[in-house]
mmCIF file of C-alpha atoms in Angstrom:
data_model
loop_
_atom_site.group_PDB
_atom_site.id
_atom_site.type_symbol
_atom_site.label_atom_id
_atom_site.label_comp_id
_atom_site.label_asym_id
_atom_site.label_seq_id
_atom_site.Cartn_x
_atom_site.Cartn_y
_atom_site.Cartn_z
ATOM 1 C CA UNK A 18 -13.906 8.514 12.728
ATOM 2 C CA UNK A 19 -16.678 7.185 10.282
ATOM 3 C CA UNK A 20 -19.551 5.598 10.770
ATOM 4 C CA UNK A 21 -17.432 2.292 11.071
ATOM 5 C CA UNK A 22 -15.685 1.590 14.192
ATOM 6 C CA UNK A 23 -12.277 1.751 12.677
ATOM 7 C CA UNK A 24 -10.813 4.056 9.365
ATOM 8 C CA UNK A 25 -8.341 1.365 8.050
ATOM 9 C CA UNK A 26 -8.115 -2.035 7.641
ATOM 10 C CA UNK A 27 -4.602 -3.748 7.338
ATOM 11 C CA UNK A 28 -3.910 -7.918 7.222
ATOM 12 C CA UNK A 29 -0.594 -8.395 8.739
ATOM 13 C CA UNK A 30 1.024 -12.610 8.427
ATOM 14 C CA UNK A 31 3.642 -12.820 11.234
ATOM 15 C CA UNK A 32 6.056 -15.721 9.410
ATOM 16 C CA UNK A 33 10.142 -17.073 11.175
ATOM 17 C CA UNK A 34 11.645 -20.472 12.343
ATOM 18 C CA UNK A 35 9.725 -22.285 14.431
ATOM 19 C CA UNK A 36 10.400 -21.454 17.903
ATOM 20 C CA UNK A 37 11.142 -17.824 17.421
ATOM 21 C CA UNK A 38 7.906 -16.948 19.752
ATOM 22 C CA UNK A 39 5.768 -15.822 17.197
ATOM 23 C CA UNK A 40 2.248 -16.757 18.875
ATOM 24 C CA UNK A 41 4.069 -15.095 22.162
ATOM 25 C CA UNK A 42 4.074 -11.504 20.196
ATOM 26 C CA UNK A 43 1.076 -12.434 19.069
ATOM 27 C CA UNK A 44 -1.023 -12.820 22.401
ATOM 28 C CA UNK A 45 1.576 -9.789 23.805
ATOM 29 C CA UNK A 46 0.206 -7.335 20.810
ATOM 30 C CA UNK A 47 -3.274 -8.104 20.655
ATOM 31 C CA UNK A 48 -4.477 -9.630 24.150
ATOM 32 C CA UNK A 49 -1.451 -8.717 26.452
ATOM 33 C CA UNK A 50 -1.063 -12.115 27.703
ATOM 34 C CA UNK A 51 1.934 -14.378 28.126
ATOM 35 C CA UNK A 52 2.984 -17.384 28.640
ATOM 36 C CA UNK A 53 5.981 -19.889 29.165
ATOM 37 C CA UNK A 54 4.064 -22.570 28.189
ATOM 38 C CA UNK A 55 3.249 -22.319 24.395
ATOM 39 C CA UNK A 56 1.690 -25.228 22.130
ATOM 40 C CA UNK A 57 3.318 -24.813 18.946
ATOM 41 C CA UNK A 58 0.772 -23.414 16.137
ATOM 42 C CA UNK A 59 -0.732 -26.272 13.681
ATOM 43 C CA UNK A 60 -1.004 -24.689 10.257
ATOM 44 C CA UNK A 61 -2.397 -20.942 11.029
ATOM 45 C CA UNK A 62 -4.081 -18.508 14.012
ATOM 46 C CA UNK A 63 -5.084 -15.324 13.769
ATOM 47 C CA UNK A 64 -6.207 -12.445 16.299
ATOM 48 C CA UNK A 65 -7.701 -8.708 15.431
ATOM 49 C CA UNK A 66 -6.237 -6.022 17.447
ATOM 50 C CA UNK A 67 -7.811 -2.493 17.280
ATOM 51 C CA UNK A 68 -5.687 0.760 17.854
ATOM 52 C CA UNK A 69 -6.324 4.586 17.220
ATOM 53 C CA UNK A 70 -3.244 6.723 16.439
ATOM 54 C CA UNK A 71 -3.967 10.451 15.458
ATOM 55 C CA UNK A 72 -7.382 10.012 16.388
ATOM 56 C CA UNK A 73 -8.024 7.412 13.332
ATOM 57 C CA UNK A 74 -9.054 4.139 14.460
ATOM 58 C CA UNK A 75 -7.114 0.780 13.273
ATOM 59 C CA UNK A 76 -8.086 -2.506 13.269
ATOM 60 C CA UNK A 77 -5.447 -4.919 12.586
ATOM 61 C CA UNK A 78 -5.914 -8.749 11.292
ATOM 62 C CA UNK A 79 -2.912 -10.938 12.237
ATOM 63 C CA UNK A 80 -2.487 -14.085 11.362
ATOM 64 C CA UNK A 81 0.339 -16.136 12.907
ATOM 65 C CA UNK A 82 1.771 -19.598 10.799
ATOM 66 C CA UNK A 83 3.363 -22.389 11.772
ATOM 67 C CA UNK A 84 7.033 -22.323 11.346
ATOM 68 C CA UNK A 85 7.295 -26.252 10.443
ATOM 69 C CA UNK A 86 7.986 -26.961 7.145
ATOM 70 C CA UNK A 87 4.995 -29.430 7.011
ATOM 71 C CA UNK A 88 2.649 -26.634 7.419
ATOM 72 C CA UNK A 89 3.876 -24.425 4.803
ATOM 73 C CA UNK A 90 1.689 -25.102 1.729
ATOM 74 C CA UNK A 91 -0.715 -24.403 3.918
ATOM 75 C CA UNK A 92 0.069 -21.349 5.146
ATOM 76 C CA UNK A 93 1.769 -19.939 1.871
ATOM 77 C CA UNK A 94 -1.935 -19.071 1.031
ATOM 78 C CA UNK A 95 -2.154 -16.385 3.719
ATOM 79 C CA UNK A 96 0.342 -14.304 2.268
ATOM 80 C CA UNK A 97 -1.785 -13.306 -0.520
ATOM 81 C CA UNK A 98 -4.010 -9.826 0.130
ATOM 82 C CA UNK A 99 -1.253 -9.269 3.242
ATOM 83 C CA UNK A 100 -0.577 -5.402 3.506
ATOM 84 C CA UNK A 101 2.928 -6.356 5.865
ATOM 85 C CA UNK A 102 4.881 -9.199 6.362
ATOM 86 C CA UNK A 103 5.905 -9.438 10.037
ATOM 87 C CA UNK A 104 9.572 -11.674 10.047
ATOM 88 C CA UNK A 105 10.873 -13.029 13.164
ATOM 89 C CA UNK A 106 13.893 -14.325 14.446
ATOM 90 C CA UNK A 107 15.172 -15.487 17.751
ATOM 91 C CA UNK A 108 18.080 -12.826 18.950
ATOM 92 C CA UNK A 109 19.635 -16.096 20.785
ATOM 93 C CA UNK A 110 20.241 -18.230 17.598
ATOM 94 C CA UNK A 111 22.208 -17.149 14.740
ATOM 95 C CA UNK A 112 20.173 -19.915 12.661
ATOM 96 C CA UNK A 113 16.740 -18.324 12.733
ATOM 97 C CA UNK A 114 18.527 -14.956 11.436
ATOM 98 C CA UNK A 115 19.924 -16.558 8.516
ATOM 99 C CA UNK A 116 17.156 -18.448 7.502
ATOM 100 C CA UNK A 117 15.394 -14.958 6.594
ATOM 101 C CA UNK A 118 17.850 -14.598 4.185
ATOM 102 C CA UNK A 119 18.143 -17.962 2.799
ATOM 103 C CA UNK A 120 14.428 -18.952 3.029
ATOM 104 C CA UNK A 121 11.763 -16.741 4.411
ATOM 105 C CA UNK A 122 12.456 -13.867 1.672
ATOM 106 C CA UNK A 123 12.484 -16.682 -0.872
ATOM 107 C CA UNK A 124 8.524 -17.148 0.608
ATOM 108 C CA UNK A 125 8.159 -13.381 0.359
ATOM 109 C CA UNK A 126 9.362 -13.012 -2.982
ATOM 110 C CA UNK A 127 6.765 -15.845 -4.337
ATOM 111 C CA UNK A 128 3.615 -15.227 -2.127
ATOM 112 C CA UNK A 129 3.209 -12.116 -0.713
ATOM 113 C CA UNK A 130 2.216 -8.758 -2.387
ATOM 114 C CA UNK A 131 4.632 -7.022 -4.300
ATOM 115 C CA UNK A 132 4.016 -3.750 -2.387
ATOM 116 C CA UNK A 133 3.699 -5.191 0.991
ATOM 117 C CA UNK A 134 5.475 -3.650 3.712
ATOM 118 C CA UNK A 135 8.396 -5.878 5.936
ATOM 119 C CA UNK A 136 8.704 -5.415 9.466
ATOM 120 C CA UNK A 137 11.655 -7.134 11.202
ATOM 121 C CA UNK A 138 11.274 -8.392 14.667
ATOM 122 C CA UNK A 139 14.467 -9.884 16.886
ATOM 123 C CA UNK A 140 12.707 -11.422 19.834
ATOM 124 C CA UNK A 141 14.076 -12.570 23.121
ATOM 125 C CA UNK A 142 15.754 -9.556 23.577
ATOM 126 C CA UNK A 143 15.552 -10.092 27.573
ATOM 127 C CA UNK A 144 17.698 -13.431 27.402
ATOM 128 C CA UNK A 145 21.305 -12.505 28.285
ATOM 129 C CA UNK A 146 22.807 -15.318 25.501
ATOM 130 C CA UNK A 147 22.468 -13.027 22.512
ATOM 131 C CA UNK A 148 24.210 -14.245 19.329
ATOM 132 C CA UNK A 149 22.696 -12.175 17.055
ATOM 133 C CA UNK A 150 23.970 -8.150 17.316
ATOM 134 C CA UNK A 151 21.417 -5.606 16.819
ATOM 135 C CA UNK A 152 24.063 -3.150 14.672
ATOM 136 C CA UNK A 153 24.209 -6.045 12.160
ATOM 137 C CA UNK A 154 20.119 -6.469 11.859
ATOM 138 C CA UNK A 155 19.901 -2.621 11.595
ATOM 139 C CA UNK A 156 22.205 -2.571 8.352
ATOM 140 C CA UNK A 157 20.547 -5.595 6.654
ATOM 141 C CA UNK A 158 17.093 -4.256 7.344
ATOM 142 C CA UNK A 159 17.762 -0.875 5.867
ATOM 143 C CA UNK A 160 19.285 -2.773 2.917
ATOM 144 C CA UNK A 161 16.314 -4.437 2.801
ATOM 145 C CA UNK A 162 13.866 -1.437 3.562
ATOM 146 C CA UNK A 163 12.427 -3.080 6.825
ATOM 147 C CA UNK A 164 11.359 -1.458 9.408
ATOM 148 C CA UNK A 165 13.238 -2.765 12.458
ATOM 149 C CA UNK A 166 12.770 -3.597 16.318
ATOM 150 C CA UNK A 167 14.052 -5.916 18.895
ATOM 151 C CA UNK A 168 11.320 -6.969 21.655
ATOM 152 C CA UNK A 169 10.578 -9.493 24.276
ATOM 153 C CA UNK A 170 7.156 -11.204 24.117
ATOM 154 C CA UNK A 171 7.792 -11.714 27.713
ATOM 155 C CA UNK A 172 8.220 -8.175 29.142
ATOM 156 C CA UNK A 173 6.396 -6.483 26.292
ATOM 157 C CA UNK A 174 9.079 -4.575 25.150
ATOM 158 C CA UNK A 175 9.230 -2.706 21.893
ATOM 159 C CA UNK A 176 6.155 -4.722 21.106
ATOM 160 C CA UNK A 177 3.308 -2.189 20.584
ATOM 161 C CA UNK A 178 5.753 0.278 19.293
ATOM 162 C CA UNK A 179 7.039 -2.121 16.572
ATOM 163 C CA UNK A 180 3.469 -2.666 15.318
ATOM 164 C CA UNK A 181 2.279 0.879 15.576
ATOM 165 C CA UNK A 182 5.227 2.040 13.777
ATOM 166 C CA UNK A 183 3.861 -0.476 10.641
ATOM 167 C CA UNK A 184 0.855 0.272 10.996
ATOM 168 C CA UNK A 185 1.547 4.360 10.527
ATOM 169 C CA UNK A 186 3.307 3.257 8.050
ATOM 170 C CA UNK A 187 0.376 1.642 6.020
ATOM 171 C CA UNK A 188 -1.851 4.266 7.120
ATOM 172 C CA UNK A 189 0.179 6.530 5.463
ATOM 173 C CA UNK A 190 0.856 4.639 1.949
ATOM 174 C CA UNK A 191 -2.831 4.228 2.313
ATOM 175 C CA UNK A 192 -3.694 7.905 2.461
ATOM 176 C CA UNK A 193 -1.061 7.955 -0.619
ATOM 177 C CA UNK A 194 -2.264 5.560 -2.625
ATOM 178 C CA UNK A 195 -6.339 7.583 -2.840
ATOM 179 C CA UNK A 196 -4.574 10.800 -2.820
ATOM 180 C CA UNK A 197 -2.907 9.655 -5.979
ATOM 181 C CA UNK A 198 -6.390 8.124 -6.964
ATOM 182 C CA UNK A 199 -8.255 11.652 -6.874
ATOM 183 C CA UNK A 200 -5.419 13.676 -8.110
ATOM 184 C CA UNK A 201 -5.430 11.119 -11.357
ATOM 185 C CA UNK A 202 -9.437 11.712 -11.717
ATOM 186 C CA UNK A 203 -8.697 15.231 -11.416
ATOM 187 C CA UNK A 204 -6.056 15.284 -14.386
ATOM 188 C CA UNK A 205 -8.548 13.291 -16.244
ATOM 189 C CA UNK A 206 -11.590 15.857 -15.737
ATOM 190 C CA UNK A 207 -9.444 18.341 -16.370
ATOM 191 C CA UNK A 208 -8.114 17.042 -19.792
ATOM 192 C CA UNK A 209 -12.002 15.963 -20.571
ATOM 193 C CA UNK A 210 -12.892 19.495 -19.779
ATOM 194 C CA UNK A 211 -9.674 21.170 -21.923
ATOM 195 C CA UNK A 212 -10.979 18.586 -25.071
ATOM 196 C CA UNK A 213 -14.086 20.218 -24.732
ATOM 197 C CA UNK A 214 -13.723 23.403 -24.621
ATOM 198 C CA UNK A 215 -10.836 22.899 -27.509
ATOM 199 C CA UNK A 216 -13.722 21.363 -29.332
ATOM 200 C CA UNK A 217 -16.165 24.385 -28.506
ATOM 201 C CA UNK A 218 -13.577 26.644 -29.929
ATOM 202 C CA UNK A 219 -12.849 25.136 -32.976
ATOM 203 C CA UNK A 220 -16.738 24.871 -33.338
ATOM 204 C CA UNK A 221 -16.834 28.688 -33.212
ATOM 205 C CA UNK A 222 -14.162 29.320 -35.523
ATOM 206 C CA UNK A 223 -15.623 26.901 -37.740
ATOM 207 C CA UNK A 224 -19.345 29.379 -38.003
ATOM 208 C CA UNK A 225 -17.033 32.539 -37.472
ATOM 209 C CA UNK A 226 -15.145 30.904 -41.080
ATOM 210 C CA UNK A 227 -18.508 30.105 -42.583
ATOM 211 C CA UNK A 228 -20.124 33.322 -41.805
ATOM 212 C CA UNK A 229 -17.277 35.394 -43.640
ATOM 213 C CA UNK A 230 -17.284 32.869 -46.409
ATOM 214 C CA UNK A 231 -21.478 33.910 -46.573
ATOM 215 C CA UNK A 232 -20.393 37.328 -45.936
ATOM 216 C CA UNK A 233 -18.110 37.709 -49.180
ATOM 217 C CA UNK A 234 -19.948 35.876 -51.272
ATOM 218 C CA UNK A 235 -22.852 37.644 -50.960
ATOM 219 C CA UNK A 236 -20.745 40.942 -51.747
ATOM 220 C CA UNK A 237 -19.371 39.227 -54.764
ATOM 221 C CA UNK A 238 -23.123 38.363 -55.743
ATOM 222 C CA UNK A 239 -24.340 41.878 -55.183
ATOM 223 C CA UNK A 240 -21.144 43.205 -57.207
ATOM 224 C CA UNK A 241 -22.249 40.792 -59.933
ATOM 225 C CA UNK A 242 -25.745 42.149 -60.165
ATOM 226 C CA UNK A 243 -24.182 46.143 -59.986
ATOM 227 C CA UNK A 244 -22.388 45.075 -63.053
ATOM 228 C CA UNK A 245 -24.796 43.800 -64.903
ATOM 229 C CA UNK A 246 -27.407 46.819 -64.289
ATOM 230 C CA UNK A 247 -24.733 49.050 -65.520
ATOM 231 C CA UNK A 248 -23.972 47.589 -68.469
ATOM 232 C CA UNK A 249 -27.755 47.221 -69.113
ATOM 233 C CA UNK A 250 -28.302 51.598 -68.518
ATOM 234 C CA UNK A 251 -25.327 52.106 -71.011
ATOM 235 C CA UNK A 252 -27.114 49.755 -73.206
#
Protein backbone atom coordinates (compact mmCIF):
# COMPACT_ATOMS: atom_id res chain seq x y z
CA UNK A 1 0.00 0.00 0.00
CA UNK A 2 0.92 3.81 -0.21
CA UNK A 3 1.48 6.13 2.10
CA UNK A 4 -2.43 6.51 2.37
CA UNK A 5 -4.31 4.04 4.28
CA UNK A 6 -6.23 2.78 1.33
CA UNK A 7 -5.13 2.55 -2.81
CA UNK A 8 -8.67 3.31 -4.22
CA UNK A 9 -11.40 5.29 -3.57
CA UNK A 10 -14.92 4.30 -4.98
CA UNK A 11 -18.56 6.25 -4.07
CA UNK A 12 -21.15 3.65 -4.30
CA UNK A 13 -25.39 5.18 -3.99
CA UNK A 14 -27.43 2.10 -2.92
CA UNK A 15 -31.05 3.31 -4.65
CA UNK A 16 -34.82 0.58 -4.78
CA UNK A 17 -38.48 0.88 -3.47
CA UNK A 18 -38.81 1.83 -0.26
CA UNK A 19 -38.87 -1.05 1.97
CA UNK A 20 -36.51 -3.22 0.05
CA UNK A 21 -33.96 -3.11 3.24
CA UNK A 22 -31.54 -0.97 1.85
CA UNK A 23 -30.16 0.69 5.22
CA UNK A 24 -30.29 -3.22 6.47
CA UNK A 25 -27.38 -4.07 3.72
CA UNK A 26 -26.10 -1.10 4.57
CA UNK A 27 -25.33 -1.56 8.42
CA UNK A 28 -24.75 -5.60 7.32
CA UNK A 29 -21.76 -4.40 4.77
CA UNK A 30 -20.14 -1.80 6.58
CA UNK A 31 -20.81 -2.25 10.50
CA UNK A 32 -22.21 -5.91 10.60
CA UNK A 33 -25.16 -4.99 12.52
CA UNK A 34 -28.84 -5.78 12.13
CA UNK A 35 -31.86 -5.05 13.00
CA UNK A 36 -35.72 -5.77 12.77
CA UNK A 37 -36.50 -2.58 13.77
CA UNK A 38 -35.50 -0.03 11.00
CA UNK A 39 -36.57 3.82 10.86
CA UNK A 40 -37.04 4.46 7.34
CA UNK A 41 -34.14 6.84 5.86
CA UNK A 42 -35.20 10.74 5.51
CA UNK A 43 -33.54 12.01 2.35
CA UNK A 44 -29.84 10.33 2.46
CA UNK A 45 -27.12 8.27 4.92
CA UNK A 46 -24.02 7.26 4.19
CA UNK A 47 -21.28 4.88 5.87
CA UNK A 48 -17.40 4.22 4.69
CA UNK A 49 -16.41 0.69 4.76
CA UNK A 50 -12.68 -0.22 4.26
CA UNK A 51 -11.57 -3.62 2.64
CA UNK A 52 -8.17 -4.98 1.21
CA UNK A 53 -8.42 -7.56 -1.61
CA UNK A 54 -5.02 -8.62 -3.25
CA UNK A 55 -3.26 -6.86 -0.69
CA UNK A 56 -4.62 -3.27 -2.02
CA UNK A 57 -6.58 -1.50 0.44
CA UNK A 58 -10.30 -0.12 -0.39
CA UNK A 59 -12.21 2.28 1.14
CA UNK A 60 -15.69 2.42 0.07
CA UNK A 61 -18.24 5.56 0.48
CA UNK A 62 -21.90 4.42 0.48
CA UNK A 63 -24.53 6.41 0.57
CA UNK A 64 -28.01 4.95 1.11
CA UNK A 65 -31.43 7.22 -0.19
CA UNK A 66 -34.66 7.24 0.72
CA UNK A 67 -36.90 5.25 -1.44
CA UNK A 68 -40.02 7.78 -1.04
CA UNK A 69 -40.75 9.67 -3.83
CA UNK A 70 -40.75 12.90 -1.68
CA UNK A 71 -37.14 12.53 -1.11
CA UNK A 72 -36.02 12.09 -4.54
CA UNK A 73 -34.92 15.56 -5.75
CA UNK A 74 -33.02 15.35 -3.03
CA UNK A 75 -31.26 12.48 -3.39
CA UNK A 76 -31.01 12.57 -7.33
CA UNK A 77 -27.92 14.81 -6.49
CA UNK A 78 -25.92 11.90 -5.06
CA UNK A 79 -25.79 10.09 -8.12
CA UNK A 80 -23.46 12.43 -9.67
CA UNK A 81 -19.43 11.47 -9.17
CA UNK A 82 -20.98 7.71 -8.17
CA UNK A 83 -18.45 5.01 -9.52
CA UNK A 84 -21.59 2.07 -9.01
CA UNK A 85 -25.06 2.18 -8.65
CA UNK A 86 -26.17 -0.43 -6.08
CA UNK A 87 -30.22 -1.40 -7.15
CA UNK A 88 -32.32 -3.24 -4.81
CA UNK A 89 -35.33 -5.08 -4.83
CA UNK A 90 -37.29 -7.12 -2.40
CA UNK A 91 -37.18 -11.03 -3.69
CA UNK A 92 -40.82 -11.22 -1.91
CA UNK A 93 -42.60 -8.56 -4.11
CA UNK A 94 -42.80 -8.68 -7.74
CA UNK A 95 -43.48 -4.73 -7.55
CA UNK A 96 -40.08 -3.59 -6.33
CA UNK A 97 -38.52 -5.77 -9.33
CA UNK A 98 -40.42 -4.04 -11.87
CA UNK A 99 -40.04 -0.75 -10.74
CA UNK A 100 -36.17 -1.09 -11.73
CA UNK A 101 -37.26 -1.37 -15.00
CA UNK A 102 -39.93 1.11 -15.19
CA UNK A 103 -38.36 3.76 -12.88
CA UNK A 104 -35.07 3.34 -11.17
CA UNK A 105 -33.09 2.92 -14.65
CA UNK A 106 -35.08 5.93 -15.83
CA UNK A 107 -33.04 7.71 -12.54
CA UNK A 108 -29.89 5.99 -13.78
CA UNK A 109 -30.12 7.00 -17.19
CA UNK A 110 -30.55 10.91 -16.12
CA UNK A 111 -28.24 11.18 -12.99
CA UNK A 112 -25.70 8.89 -12.64
CA UNK A 113 -22.36 8.60 -14.59
CA UNK A 114 -22.41 7.30 -17.88
CA UNK A 115 -19.64 4.75 -17.08
CA UNK A 116 -20.81 3.78 -13.72
CA UNK A 117 -20.96 0.29 -12.87
CA UNK A 118 -24.69 -1.52 -11.77
CA UNK A 119 -24.80 -4.00 -9.20
CA UNK A 120 -28.13 -5.83 -8.68
CA UNK A 121 -29.12 -6.91 -5.28
CA UNK A 122 -32.46 -9.29 -4.55
CA UNK A 123 -32.76 -9.09 -0.81
CA UNK A 124 -34.76 -11.18 1.56
CA UNK A 125 -33.54 -14.11 0.15
CA UNK A 126 -34.13 -16.01 3.66
CA UNK A 127 -38.05 -15.35 3.55
CA UNK A 128 -39.69 -18.54 2.21
CA UNK A 129 -42.59 -16.28 0.12
CA UNK A 130 -40.38 -15.61 -2.88
CA UNK A 131 -42.18 -14.14 -5.92
CA UNK A 132 -39.46 -13.06 -7.69
CA UNK A 133 -37.19 -16.20 -9.39
CA UNK A 134 -33.57 -15.78 -9.37
CA UNK A 135 -33.19 -17.49 -13.19
CA UNK A 136 -35.32 -14.52 -14.37
CA UNK A 137 -33.03 -11.66 -12.49
CA UNK A 138 -29.91 -13.50 -13.83
CA UNK A 139 -31.09 -13.03 -17.60
CA UNK A 140 -32.23 -9.39 -17.20
CA UNK A 141 -29.07 -8.45 -15.39
CA UNK A 142 -26.78 -9.86 -18.00
CA UNK A 143 -28.98 -8.02 -20.53
CA UNK A 144 -28.36 -5.25 -18.64
CA UNK A 145 -24.56 -5.88 -17.79
CA UNK A 146 -25.16 -6.00 -13.91
CA UNK A 147 -23.44 -7.75 -11.81
CA UNK A 148 -25.87 -9.92 -9.83
CA UNK A 149 -26.51 -11.41 -6.20
CA UNK A 150 -29.30 -12.39 -3.99
CA UNK A 151 -28.59 -11.77 -0.08
CA UNK A 152 -30.26 -11.44 3.22
CA UNK A 153 -29.40 -8.35 5.31
CA UNK A 154 -30.47 -10.53 8.08
CA UNK A 155 -28.13 -13.57 7.90
CA UNK A 156 -25.45 -11.76 5.93
CA UNK A 157 -25.59 -13.76 3.08
CA UNK A 158 -24.00 -13.00 -0.24
CA UNK A 159 -23.54 -9.59 1.27
CA UNK A 160 -19.75 -8.97 1.42
CA UNK A 161 -19.30 -11.06 -1.61
CA UNK A 162 -21.76 -8.93 -3.68
CA UNK A 163 -19.82 -5.76 -2.78
CA UNK A 164 -16.35 -7.15 -3.13
CA UNK A 165 -17.19 -8.52 -6.40
CA UNK A 166 -18.02 -4.50 -7.47
CA UNK A 167 -15.57 -3.31 -5.96
CA UNK A 168 -12.82 -5.71 -7.99
CA UNK A 169 -14.60 -4.73 -10.50
CA UNK A 170 -13.83 -0.90 -10.20
CA UNK A 171 -10.48 -1.65 -9.07
CA UNK A 172 -9.90 -3.16 -12.13
CA UNK A 173 -11.52 -0.49 -14.71
CA UNK A 174 -9.52 1.74 -12.48
CA UNK A 175 -6.16 0.14 -13.12
CA UNK A 176 -7.55 0.32 -16.92
CA UNK A 177 -8.48 3.52 -17.20
CA UNK A 178 -4.32 4.98 -16.03
CA UNK A 179 -2.97 2.13 -17.91
CA UNK A 180 -4.66 3.59 -20.92
CA UNK A 181 -3.56 7.09 -19.53
CA UNK A 182 0.33 6.21 -19.68
CA UNK A 183 0.19 4.11 -22.71
CA UNK A 184 -1.53 7.41 -24.53
CA UNK A 185 1.50 9.69 -23.06
CA UNK A 186 3.71 7.13 -24.30
CA UNK A 187 2.31 7.23 -28.02
CA UNK A 188 2.50 10.91 -27.67
CA UNK A 189 6.36 11.02 -26.60
CA UNK A 190 6.96 8.73 -28.96
CA UNK A 191 5.38 10.63 -31.97
CA UNK A 192 7.07 14.01 -30.36
CA UNK A 193 10.29 12.14 -30.41
CA UNK A 194 9.71 10.52 -34.26
CA UNK A 195 8.79 14.55 -35.35
CA UNK A 196 11.99 15.32 -34.09
CA UNK A 197 14.20 13.28 -35.20
CA UNK A 198 12.20 13.49 -38.79
CA UNK A 199 12.99 17.13 -38.37
CA UNK A 200 16.80 16.45 -37.48
CA UNK A 201 17.01 14.47 -40.62
CA UNK A 202 15.62 16.63 -42.96
CA UNK A 203 17.91 19.32 -41.28
CA UNK A 204 20.90 17.20 -42.35
CA UNK A 205 19.86 16.58 -45.73
CA UNK A 206 19.10 20.08 -46.05
CA UNK A 207 23.39 21.10 -45.24
CA UNK A 208 24.31 17.66 -46.95
CA UNK A 209 22.13 19.51 -50.28
CA UNK A 210 23.76 22.84 -49.60
CA UNK A 211 27.20 21.59 -49.21
CA UNK A 212 27.13 19.80 -52.76
CA UNK A 213 25.41 22.80 -54.19
CA UNK A 214 28.88 24.83 -52.61
CA UNK A 215 30.77 21.93 -53.72
CA UNK A 216 29.87 22.22 -57.59
CA UNK A 217 29.78 25.55 -57.81
CA UNK A 218 32.96 26.14 -56.70
CA UNK A 219 34.22 23.51 -59.43
CA UNK A 220 32.26 25.37 -62.00
CA UNK A 221 34.05 28.67 -60.69
CA UNK A 222 37.48 27.14 -60.77
CA UNK A 223 36.63 25.66 -64.39
CA UNK A 224 35.69 29.23 -65.29
CA UNK A 225 38.96 30.71 -64.21
CA UNK A 226 41.03 27.47 -66.11
CA UNK A 227 39.31 28.75 -69.13
CA UNK A 228 40.00 31.97 -69.05
CA UNK A 229 43.93 31.52 -68.25
CA UNK A 230 44.04 29.39 -71.27
CA UNK A 231 42.66 31.45 -73.57
CA UNK A 232 44.83 34.30 -72.13
CA UNK A 233 48.50 31.86 -72.78
CA UNK A 234 47.19 31.24 -76.42
CA UNK A 235 46.68 34.88 -76.58
Amino acid sequence: MSNREYDYLFKLVIIGNSGVGKSALLLRFADDTFSENYITTIGVDFRFKSLKVDNKGLKLQIWDTAGQERFRTITNAYYKGADAIVIVYDTTCQQSFDDIEKFWLNEIESYAEKNAELLLLGNKSDLNAKQVQSERVQEYAQKRNMVFFETSAKTADGVEEAFKKIAIKLMAKRDQLVQDKKNKRKQQRQSSTSSQRTEESLTTSDRKQEDEQKNVNLWSAKSTEKEQETQQCQC
